[in-house]
mmCIF file of C-alpha atoms in Angstrom:
data_model
loop_
_atom_site.group_PDB
_atom_site.id
_atom_site.type_symbol
_atom_site.label_atom_id
_atom_site.label_comp_id
_atom_site.label_asym_id
_atom_site.label_seq_id
_atom_site.Cartn_x
_atom_site.Cartn_y
_atom_site.Cartn_z
ATOM 1 C CA LYS L 1090 50.760 -10.033 -32.506
ATOM 2 C CA VAL L 1091 50.717 -6.874 -30.371
ATOM 3 C CA TRP L 1092 47.431 -4.992 -30.688
ATOM 4 C CA THR L 1093 47.564 -1.191 -30.631
ATOM 5 C CA GLY L 1094 44.448 0.949 -30.942
ATOM 6 C CA ALA L 1095 41.298 -0.446 -32.521
ATOM 7 C CA PRO L 1096 41.406 -4.092 -33.656
ATOM 8 C CA GLY L 1097 41.776 -4.606 -37.369
ATOM 9 C CA PRO L 1098 43.625 -6.624 -40.008
ATOM 10 C CA ALA L 1099 47.327 -6.800 -39.217
ATOM 11 C CA ALA L 1100 50.431 -8.771 -40.113
ATOM 12 C CA TRP L 1101 52.127 -11.247 -37.775
ATOM 13 C CA GLN L 1102 55.842 -11.657 -37.222
ATOM 14 C CA THR L 1103 57.765 -14.871 -36.574
ATOM 15 C CA THR L 1104 59.742 -14.995 -33.341
ATOM 16 C CA LEU L 1105 60.477 -18.738 -32.999
ATOM 17 C CA GLY L 1106 60.899 -21.526 -35.516
ATOM 18 C CA GLY L 1107 59.220 -24.922 -35.562
ATOM 19 C CA ASP L 1108 55.556 -25.877 -35.636
ATOM 20 C CA GLY L 1109 53.802 -23.110 -33.724
ATOM 21 C CA MET L 1110 51.383 -24.220 -31.015
ATOM 22 C CA TYR L 1111 49.845 -22.268 -28.126
ATOM 23 C CA ALA L 1112 51.095 -18.816 -27.124
ATOM 24 C CA ARG L 1113 50.321 -17.054 -23.838
ATOM 25 C CA ILE L 1114 51.013 -13.546 -22.507
ATOM 26 C CA GLU L 1115 51.232 -12.727 -18.809
ATOM 27 C CA PRO L 1116 48.483 -10.061 -18.641
ATOM 28 C CA LYS L 1117 49.545 -7.741 -15.797
ATOM 29 C CA GLN L 1118 53.130 -6.714 -16.486
ATOM 30 C CA ARG L 1119 52.853 -8.044 -20.063
ATOM 31 C CA GLN L 1120 56.566 -8.774 -20.189
ATOM 32 C CA ARG L 1121 56.459 -12.579 -20.058
ATOM 33 C CA TRP L 1122 55.609 -13.970 -23.477
ATOM 34 C CA TYR L 1123 55.309 -17.752 -23.795
ATOM 35 C CA GLN L 1124 55.604 -19.635 -27.068
ATOM 36 C CA GLU L 1125 55.995 -23.306 -27.840
ATOM 37 C CA SER L 1126 56.860 -25.649 -30.641
ATOM 38 C CA GLN L 1127 56.040 -29.323 -31.022
ATOM 39 C CA ASN L 1128 56.135 -31.929 -28.242
ATOM 40 C CA GLY L 1129 56.193 -29.629 -25.232
ATOM 41 C CA ASN L 1130 59.084 -27.356 -26.168
ATOM 42 C CA LEU L 1131 58.023 -24.273 -24.170
ATOM 43 C CA ARG L 1132 60.003 -21.025 -24.157
ATOM 44 C CA VAL L 1133 59.543 -17.620 -22.511
ATOM 45 C CA SER L 1134 60.770 -14.065 -22.966
ATOM 46 C CA THR L 1135 60.765 -11.990 -19.776
ATOM 47 C CA THR L 1136 61.272 -8.711 -21.657
ATOM 48 C CA GLY L 1137 58.330 -8.630 -24.043
ATOM 49 C CA PRO L 1138 57.706 -10.105 -27.498
ATOM 50 C CA ASN L 1139 61.020 -9.024 -28.978
ATOM 51 C CA GLY L 1140 63.167 -10.200 -26.080
ATOM 52 C CA SER L 1141 65.415 -13.224 -25.862
ATOM 53 C CA TYR L 1142 63.517 -16.499 -25.378
ATOM 54 C CA GLY L 1143 64.802 -19.028 -22.866
ATOM 55 C CA ASN L 1144 63.719 -22.509 -21.788
ATOM 56 C CA ALA L 1145 60.447 -22.740 -19.847
ATOM 57 C CA SER L 1146 59.815 -26.490 -20.242
ATOM 58 C CA GLY L 1147 59.300 -28.731 -17.254
ATOM 59 C CA SER L 1148 60.943 -32.127 -16.928
ATOM 60 C CA TRP L 1149 58.126 -33.739 -18.864
ATOM 61 C CA SER L 1150 60.129 -35.184 -21.768
ATOM 62 C CA GLY L 1151 59.702 -38.681 -20.297
ATOM 63 C CA ASP L 1152 55.915 -38.313 -20.045
ATOM 64 C CA ARG L 1153 53.327 -38.837 -22.776
ATOM 65 C CA VAL L 1154 53.396 -35.400 -24.367
ATOM 66 C CA SER L 1155 50.963 -34.308 -27.053
ATOM 67 C CA PHE L 1156 52.402 -32.880 -30.265
ATOM 68 C CA VAL L 1157 50.273 -29.834 -29.334
ATOM 69 C CA HIS L 1158 51.182 -29.482 -25.660
ATOM 70 C CA ALA L 1159 48.482 -27.928 -23.447
ATOM 71 C CA TYR L 1160 49.438 -25.273 -20.884
ATOM 72 C CA GLU L 1161 47.603 -22.338 -19.320
ATOM 73 C CA ILE L 1162 48.104 -19.226 -17.196
ATOM 74 C CA ASP L 1163 45.562 -18.356 -14.518
ATOM 75 C CA ARG L 1164 44.894 -14.795 -15.665
ATOM 76 C CA TYR L 1165 41.826 -14.201 -13.504
ATOM 77 C CA ASN L 1166 43.029 -14.963 -9.951
ATOM 78 C CA CYS L 1167 46.435 -13.276 -9.814
ATOM 79 C CA PRO L 1168 48.565 -11.741 -7.069
ATOM 80 C CA ALA L 1169 48.855 -7.958 -7.057
ATOM 81 C CA THR L 1170 51.848 -7.707 -9.370
ATOM 82 C CA ILE L 1171 51.949 -10.625 -11.810
ATOM 83 C CA CYS L 1172 50.033 -13.699 -12.980
ATOM 84 C CA ASN L 1173 52.498 -16.506 -12.271
ATOM 85 C CA HIS L 1174 50.288 -19.566 -11.656
ATOM 86 C CA MET L 1175 50.499 -22.014 -14.575
ATOM 87 C CA ILE L 1176 49.517 -25.588 -15.321
ATOM 88 C CA ALA L 1177 50.506 -27.910 -18.161
ATOM 89 C CA GLY L 1178 49.315 -31.348 -19.203
ATOM 90 C CA THR L 1179 51.010 -34.582 -20.215
ATOM 91 C CA GLN L 1180 49.263 -37.658 -18.844
ATOM 92 C CA ARG L 1181 49.713 -35.738 -15.579
ATOM 93 C CA VAL L 1182 49.208 -32.128 -14.549
ATOM 94 C CA TRP L 1183 52.352 -30.075 -13.993
ATOM 95 C CA GLU L 1184 52.223 -26.814 -12.057
ATOM 96 C CA THR L 1185 54.394 -23.776 -11.319
ATOM 97 C CA ILE L 1186 53.628 -20.760 -9.135
ATOM 98 C CA GLN L 1187 56.650 -18.885 -10.502
ATOM 99 C CA GLY L 1188 55.553 -18.547 -14.117
ATOM 100 C CA ALA L 1189 58.105 -21.176 -15.215
ATOM 101 C CA VAL L 1190 60.910 -18.735 -14.347
ATOM 102 C CA PRO L 1191 63.056 -20.708 -13.811
ATOM 103 C CA ALA L 1192 61.968 -23.772 -15.774
ATOM 104 C CA SER L 1193 62.923 -25.938 -12.786
ATOM 105 C CA SER L 1194 59.967 -24.453 -10.850
ATOM 106 C CA TRP L 1195 57.554 -26.898 -12.540
ATOM 107 C CA TYR L 1196 56.420 -29.794 -10.320
ATOM 108 C CA VAL L 1197 53.997 -32.693 -10.796
ATOM 109 C CA ASN L 1198 50.596 -32.157 -9.169
ATOM 110 C CA SER L 1199 48.540 -35.158 -10.232
ATOM 111 C CA SER L 1200 48.762 -38.843 -10.962
ATOM 112 C CA ASP L 1201 48.009 -40.211 -14.434
ATOM 113 C CA LEU L 1202 44.570 -38.719 -15.267
ATOM 114 C CA THR L 1203 44.039 -40.696 -18.481
ATOM 115 C CA LYS L 1204 42.563 -44.135 -19.102
ATOM 116 C CA GLY L 1205 45.870 -45.239 -20.625
ATOM 117 C CA THR L 1206 44.043 -47.020 -23.441
ATOM 118 C CA LEU L 1207 45.662 -45.257 -26.406
ATOM 119 C CA ALA L 1208 49.344 -46.025 -25.734
ATOM 120 C CA ASP L 1209 51.397 -42.876 -26.362
ATOM 121 C CA ARG L 1210 48.235 -40.957 -27.371
ATOM 122 C CA SER L 1211 46.740 -41.151 -23.882
ATOM 123 C CA PHE L 1212 47.461 -37.609 -22.781
ATOM 124 C CA ILE L 1213 45.700 -34.446 -21.654
ATOM 125 C CA ASN L 1214 44.333 -32.530 -24.631
ATOM 126 C CA GLN L 1215 43.342 -29.386 -22.771
ATOM 127 C CA LEU L 1216 43.056 -27.934 -19.283
ATOM 128 C CA SER L 1217 41.419 -24.884 -17.770
ATOM 129 C CA TYR L 1218 41.429 -22.918 -14.535
ATOM 130 C CA ALA L 1219 38.088 -22.039 -12.990
ATOM 131 C CA VAL L 1220 37.471 -18.358 -13.761
ATOM 132 C CA SER L 1221 36.393 -17.540 -10.210
ATOM 133 C CA ASP L 1222 38.762 -19.821 -8.268
ATOM 134 C CA GLY L 1223 42.397 -20.429 -9.191
ATOM 135 C CA THR L 1224 42.631 -23.411 -6.852
ATOM 136 C CA VAL L 1225 40.263 -25.370 -9.121
ATOM 137 C CA ALA L 1226 41.052 -26.738 -12.585
ATOM 138 C CA LEU L 1227 39.435 -29.031 -15.130
ATOM 139 C CA VAL L 1228 41.194 -31.331 -17.618
ATOM 140 C CA GLY L 1229 40.054 -33.342 -20.619
ATOM 141 C CA THR L 1230 42.011 -36.262 -22.058
ATOM 142 C CA ASN L 1231 42.429 -37.716 -25.517
ATOM 143 C CA ASP L 1232 40.994 -41.025 -24.344
ATOM 144 C CA GLY L 1233 37.704 -39.640 -23.036
ATOM 145 C CA ASN L 1234 38.307 -38.663 -19.395
ATOM 146 C CA VAL L 1235 37.301 -35.446 -17.611
ATOM 147 C CA GLN L 1236 38.831 -34.792 -14.196
ATOM 148 C CA TYR L 1237 38.393 -31.976 -11.658
ATOM 149 C CA GLY L 1238 41.317 -30.763 -9.559
ATOM 150 C CA PHE L 1239 41.022 -29.015 -6.173
ATOM 151 C CA GLY L 1240 43.662 -27.403 -3.973
ATOM 152 C CA LEU L 1241 45.982 -26.158 -6.707
ATOM 153 C CA GLY L 1242 48.452 -23.322 -6.224
ATOM 154 C CA GLN L 1243 50.107 -24.434 -2.970
ATOM 155 C CA GLY L 1244 53.574 -24.723 -4.488
ATOM 156 C CA ILE L 1245 53.860 -28.328 -3.289
ATOM 157 C CA ALA L 1246 54.075 -31.419 -5.485
ATOM 158 C CA SER L 1247 51.130 -33.833 -5.371
ATOM 159 C CA SER L 1248 49.118 -31.474 -3.143
ATOM 160 C CA ALA L 1249 46.000 -31.226 -5.332
ATOM 161 C CA THR L 1250 43.052 -33.614 -5.060
ATOM 162 C CA TRP L 1251 41.660 -34.937 -8.349
ATOM 163 C CA VAL L 1252 38.179 -36.350 -8.947
ATOM 164 C CA ASN L 1253 37.403 -38.418 -12.030
ATOM 165 C CA VAL L 1254 33.950 -37.211 -13.109
ATOM 166 C CA THR L 1255 33.885 -39.230 -16.337
ATOM 167 C CA ASP L 1256 31.334 -41.633 -14.808
ATOM 168 C CA GLY L 1257 32.321 -44.533 -17.021
ATOM 169 C CA ASN L 1258 31.306 -42.552 -20.124
ATOM 170 C CA ALA L 1259 27.676 -43.415 -19.465
ATOM 171 C CA VAL L 1260 26.604 -39.988 -20.844
ATOM 172 C CA LEU L 1261 29.864 -38.332 -21.845
ATOM 173 C CA PRO L 1262 31.071 -40.065 -25.040
ATOM 174 C CA ASN L 1263 34.245 -42.120 -24.909
ATOM 175 C CA ARG L 1264 35.847 -39.933 -27.560
ATOM 176 C CA PRO L 1265 38.597 -37.279 -27.403
ATOM 177 C CA ILE L 1266 37.812 -34.408 -25.045
ATOM 178 C CA LEU L 1267 39.198 -31.507 -27.052
ATOM 179 C CA ASP L 1268 38.477 -28.668 -24.621
ATOM 180 C CA VAL L 1269 37.076 -27.980 -21.152
ATOM 181 C CA THR L 1270 35.918 -24.868 -19.319
ATOM 182 C CA THR L 1271 33.962 -23.913 -16.203
ATOM 183 C CA ASP L 1272 30.987 -21.729 -15.469
ATOM 184 C CA PRO L 1273 32.445 -18.255 -14.693
ATOM 185 C CA GLY L 1274 30.708 -17.996 -11.319
ATOM 186 C CA VAL L 1275 30.287 -21.636 -10.298
ATOM 187 C CA PRO L 1276 33.619 -23.474 -10.584
ATOM 188 C CA THR L 1277 32.064 -26.888 -10.021
ATOM 189 C CA THR L 1278 29.921 -26.596 -13.153
ATOM 190 C CA GLY L 1279 32.013 -27.595 -16.131
ATOM 191 C CA TYR L 1280 31.743 -28.053 -19.890
ATOM 192 C CA ALA L 1281 33.404 -30.505 -22.260
ATOM 193 C CA ALA L 1282 33.871 -30.175 -26.030
ATOM 194 C CA VAL L 1283 33.960 -33.594 -27.667
ATOM 195 C CA GLY L 1284 35.663 -34.583 -30.919
ATOM 196 C CA GLY L 1285 34.963 -37.447 -33.285
ATOM 197 C CA PHE L 1286 31.569 -38.337 -34.721
ATOM 198 C CA ASP L 1287 28.421 -39.878 -33.284
ATOM 199 C CA ALA L 1288 28.878 -43.048 -35.358
ATOM 200 C CA ASN L 1289 31.971 -43.787 -33.251
ATOM 201 C CA THR L 1290 29.839 -43.959 -30.078
ATOM 202 C CA PRO L 1291 26.210 -44.415 -31.230
ATOM 203 C CA ALA L 1292 24.938 -45.069 -27.690
ATOM 204 C CA THR L 1293 26.377 -41.738 -26.479
ATOM 205 C CA PRO L 1294 26.091 -39.160 -29.279
ATOM 206 C CA GLY L 1295 26.793 -35.447 -28.931
ATOM 207 C CA HIS L 1296 29.569 -32.856 -28.862
ATOM 208 C CA VAL L 1297 28.840 -30.433 -25.975
ATOM 209 C CA PHE L 1298 28.301 -31.698 -22.422
ATOM 210 C CA ARG L 1299 27.835 -30.065 -19.043
ATOM 211 C CA VAL L 1300 28.714 -31.567 -15.645
ATOM 212 C CA VAL L 1301 27.147 -30.189 -12.460
ATOM 213 C CA CYS L 1302 28.995 -31.121 -9.263
ATOM 214 C CA GLY L 1303 28.185 -31.054 -5.599
ATOM 215 C CA ALA L 1304 30.851 -29.931 -3.111
ATOM 216 C CA ASN L 1305 34.298 -31.004 -4.373
ATOM 217 C CA CYS L 1306 32.497 -33.166 -6.964
ATOM 218 C CA ALA L 1307 31.592 -35.827 -4.414
ATOM 219 C CA THR L 1308 28.433 -36.105 -6.535
ATOM 220 C CA PHE L 1309 28.007 -35.037 -10.150
ATOM 221 C CA THR L 1310 25.598 -35.272 -13.080
ATOM 222 C CA TRP L 1311 26.316 -35.069 -16.828
ATOM 223 C CA GLU L 1312 23.912 -33.521 -19.340
ATOM 224 C CA ASP L 1313 24.080 -33.613 -23.127
ATOM 225 C CA LYS L 1314 23.794 -29.987 -24.283
ATOM 226 C CA SER L 1315 24.423 -30.629 -27.978
ATOM 227 C CA GLY L 1316 20.876 -29.696 -28.992
ATOM 228 C CA ASN L 1317 20.722 -29.005 -32.721
ATOM 229 C CA LEU L 1318 24.493 -28.842 -33.256
ATOM 230 C CA PRO L 1319 25.617 -30.710 -36.371
ATOM 231 C CA ASP L 1320 27.500 -33.965 -35.972
ATOM 232 C CA ILE L 1321 30.966 -32.435 -36.307
ATOM 233 C CA PRO L 1322 33.840 -32.196 -33.807
ATOM 234 C CA VAL L 1323 33.724 -29.320 -31.331
ATOM 235 C CA ASP L 1324 37.289 -28.174 -30.694
ATOM 236 C CA SER L 1325 36.842 -25.343 -28.180
ATOM 237 C CA ILE L 1326 34.257 -24.067 -25.707
ATOM 238 C CA LEU L 1327 33.809 -20.938 -23.561
ATOM 239 C CA VAL L 1328 31.116 -19.293 -21.441
ATOM 240 C CA ASN L 1329 30.317 -15.557 -21.532
ATOM 241 C CA PRO L 1330 31.120 -14.255 -18.008
ATOM 242 C CA HIS L 1331 28.474 -11.543 -18.446
ATOM 243 C CA ARG L 1332 25.839 -14.135 -19.365
ATOM 244 C CA PRO L 1333 26.568 -17.595 -17.943
ATOM 245 C CA ALA L 1334 23.730 -19.074 -20.000
ATOM 246 C CA GLN L 1335 25.476 -17.959 -23.216
ATOM 247 C CA VAL L 1336 28.007 -20.507 -24.425
ATOM 248 C CA PHE L 1337 30.271 -20.434 -27.491
ATOM 249 C CA ALA L 1338 31.310 -23.648 -29.261
ATOM 250 C CA GLY L 1339 34.130 -23.576 -31.809
ATOM 251 C CA SER L 1340 33.747 -26.433 -34.262
ATOM 252 C CA ASP L 1341 35.439 -27.839 -37.354
ATOM 253 C CA TRP L 1342 32.912 -25.807 -39.353
ATOM 254 C CA GLY L 1343 32.913 -22.465 -37.564
ATOM 255 C CA LEU L 1344 31.500 -20.850 -34.435
ATOM 256 C CA TYR L 1345 28.166 -21.658 -32.804
ATOM 257 C CA TYR L 1346 26.471 -20.081 -29.786
ATOM 258 C CA THR L 1347 23.443 -20.648 -27.589
ATOM 259 C CA ASP L 1348 21.749 -18.048 -25.423
ATOM 260 C CA ASP L 1349 20.368 -20.663 -23.030
ATOM 261 C CA ILE L 1350 22.601 -23.566 -22.171
ATOM 262 C CA THR L 1351 20.230 -24.375 -19.300
ATOM 263 C CA ALA L 1352 17.557 -25.580 -21.742
ATOM 264 C CA ALA L 1353 17.091 -29.321 -21.900
ATOM 265 C CA SER L 1354 17.947 -29.168 -25.609
ATOM 266 C CA PRO L 1355 19.697 -25.845 -26.285
ATOM 267 C CA VAL L 1356 19.142 -24.047 -29.570
ATOM 268 C CA TRP L 1357 22.489 -23.338 -31.231
ATOM 269 C CA GLN L 1358 22.979 -20.714 -33.926
ATOM 270 C CA ARG L 1359 25.932 -20.224 -36.212
ATOM 271 C CA PHE L 1360 27.981 -17.031 -36.531
ATOM 272 C CA ILE L 1361 28.803 -16.356 -40.176
ATOM 273 C CA ALA L 1362 29.115 -12.575 -40.552
ATOM 274 C CA GLY L 1363 32.820 -11.996 -41.115
ATOM 275 C CA LEU L 1364 33.753 -15.590 -40.249
ATOM 276 C CA PRO L 1365 34.588 -18.163 -42.927
ATOM 277 C CA PRO L 1366 33.709 -21.834 -42.347
ATOM 278 C CA MET L 1367 36.843 -23.032 -40.585
ATOM 279 C CA MET L 1368 38.135 -24.910 -37.561
ATOM 280 C CA ILE L 1369 38.024 -22.803 -34.379
ATOM 281 C CA TRP L 1370 41.070 -24.320 -32.711
ATOM 282 C CA ASP L 1371 41.077 -22.193 -29.544
ATOM 283 C CA MET L 1372 39.134 -19.345 -27.912
ATOM 284 C CA ALA L 1373 39.986 -16.850 -25.171
ATOM 285 C CA ILE L 1374 38.319 -14.083 -23.154
ATOM 286 C CA ASP L 1375 40.461 -11.328 -21.653
ATOM 287 C CA ARG L 1376 40.741 -10.425 -17.939
ATOM 288 C CA GLY L 1377 38.281 -7.561 -18.303
ATOM 289 C CA PHE L 1378 35.679 -9.702 -20.121
ATOM 290 C CA THR L 1379 35.594 -7.279 -23.062
ATOM 291 C CA THR L 1380 36.587 -9.408 -26.048
ATOM 292 C CA LEU L 1381 36.138 -12.908 -27.419
ATOM 293 C CA ALA L 1382 39.148 -14.015 -29.472
ATOM 294 C CA LEU L 1383 39.150 -16.925 -31.909
ATOM 295 C CA PHE L 1384 42.237 -18.762 -33.138
ATOM 296 C CA THR L 1385 41.675 -20.826 -36.257
ATOM 297 C CA ARG L 1386 43.373 -23.587 -38.187
ATOM 298 C CA SER L 1387 45.024 -21.803 -41.144
ATOM 299 C CA ARG L 1388 42.668 -18.790 -41.404
ATOM 300 C CA GLY L 1389 44.176 -16.383 -38.841
ATOM 301 C CA ALA L 1390 42.776 -14.911 -35.631
ATOM 302 C CA TYR L 1391 39.534 -13.004 -35.046
ATOM 303 C CA VAL L 1392 38.257 -10.767 -32.235
ATOM 304 C CA TRP L 1393 34.765 -9.584 -31.356
ATOM 305 C CA PRO L 1394 33.379 -7.301 -28.588
ATOM 306 C CA LEU L 1395 31.837 -9.585 -25.983
ATOM 307 C CA PRO L 1396 28.150 -8.831 -25.309
ATOM 308 C CA ASP L 1397 27.332 -7.729 -21.771
ATOM 309 C CA ALA L 1398 24.241 -8.763 -19.846
ATOM 310 C CA ASP L 1399 22.039 -6.105 -21.484
ATOM 311 C CA THR L 1400 23.257 -6.177 -25.089
ATOM 312 C CA ALA L 1401 21.362 -8.179 -27.676
ATOM 313 C CA LEU L 1402 23.492 -10.365 -29.903
ATOM 314 C CA PRO L 1403 23.846 -8.848 -33.363
ATOM 315 C CA PHE L 1404 23.698 -12.215 -35.132
ATOM 316 C CA ILE L 1405 20.345 -13.934 -35.537
ATOM 317 C CA ASP L 1406 20.271 -17.294 -37.307
ATOM 318 C CA GLY L 1407 23.509 -16.427 -39.044
ATOM 319 C CA PHE L 1408 22.248 -13.187 -40.586
ATOM 320 C CA GLU L 1409 23.465 -9.683 -39.794
ATOM 321 C CA THR L 1410 21.119 -7.171 -38.221
ATOM 322 C CA SER L 1411 21.361 -3.394 -38.338
ATOM 323 C CA ASN L 1412 23.510 -3.211 -35.191
ATOM 324 C CA THR L 1413 26.049 -5.804 -36.310
ATOM 325 C CA VAL L 1414 29.631 -5.518 -35.108
ATOM 326 C CA ARG L 1415 31.657 -7.552 -37.573
ATOM 327 C CA TRP L 1416 34.571 -9.697 -36.592
ATOM 328 C CA SER L 1417 38.021 -8.170 -36.981
ATOM 329 C CA SER L 1418 40.661 -10.493 -38.341
ATOM 330 C CA SER L 1419 44.417 -10.826 -38.270
ATOM 331 C CA THR L 1420 45.882 -13.290 -40.732
ATOM 332 C CA PRO L 1421 49.424 -14.668 -40.634
#
């Protein structure tokens, strides 16, 4: 969908067939539009959304590829003209510094980062660049691993250094890691969104976890930040760059937020004004830190003006206040 003017309800148009997965737009020139279908079939138009789409897939067909293949553009740490640094996940991390144009520019930049305990389902579920440092990335795997990568973006295969910060799942549950993100200002502080249910890992319950690393993650500590969240899978997680203590968690039952993730047991509240109870599959914040976008399972997309450091949130305990800005939706 191309937004023009003020956000509001709008229709979507189909450009590719197949099961639609993640879509990405290069944010500077806004001419490279990436779309994918199942099992890592990635395509790109270099002339905008209505252009001709060509192959942008790496040579990852022989890897363990998720049906919903994870890939990302570093939209925060770009050269002057175009954002062309991308990573993608199989059981390994693939990287290109040419925006996958051509598709042969992808190269492998990690070893197997999974435990390898789930046969063909041991793959990377999601990956994320550090907002403040494009040489750093974080990945979460379907079999419970979280790994930090350093030294990305050199254009050389196997040049990054990866640190497994899972710590034997002593605190972090050994359940699917559905999303990862970093603190906007401190790249070595990371967050993991955990799927499944506490009954699966009764000794390590919870759904939102924070890891705090020393230099290059030579040392690290995990903290359970689930607080009063219900025992339901958390599918996506993001931090407000204006307020690093404010974290958003997209769950199977809607969106939750906390204003103080630093608390030992954070208090989470649920957004309900304008949002139905639905799975928040993915979330994104734009380059200018103006808007939080939600992408749901079967209920369309929603956008909301991101609060700055001085603006009070308009949602208190799920109820609207007089200064509420409602979510704007766009449904397929």
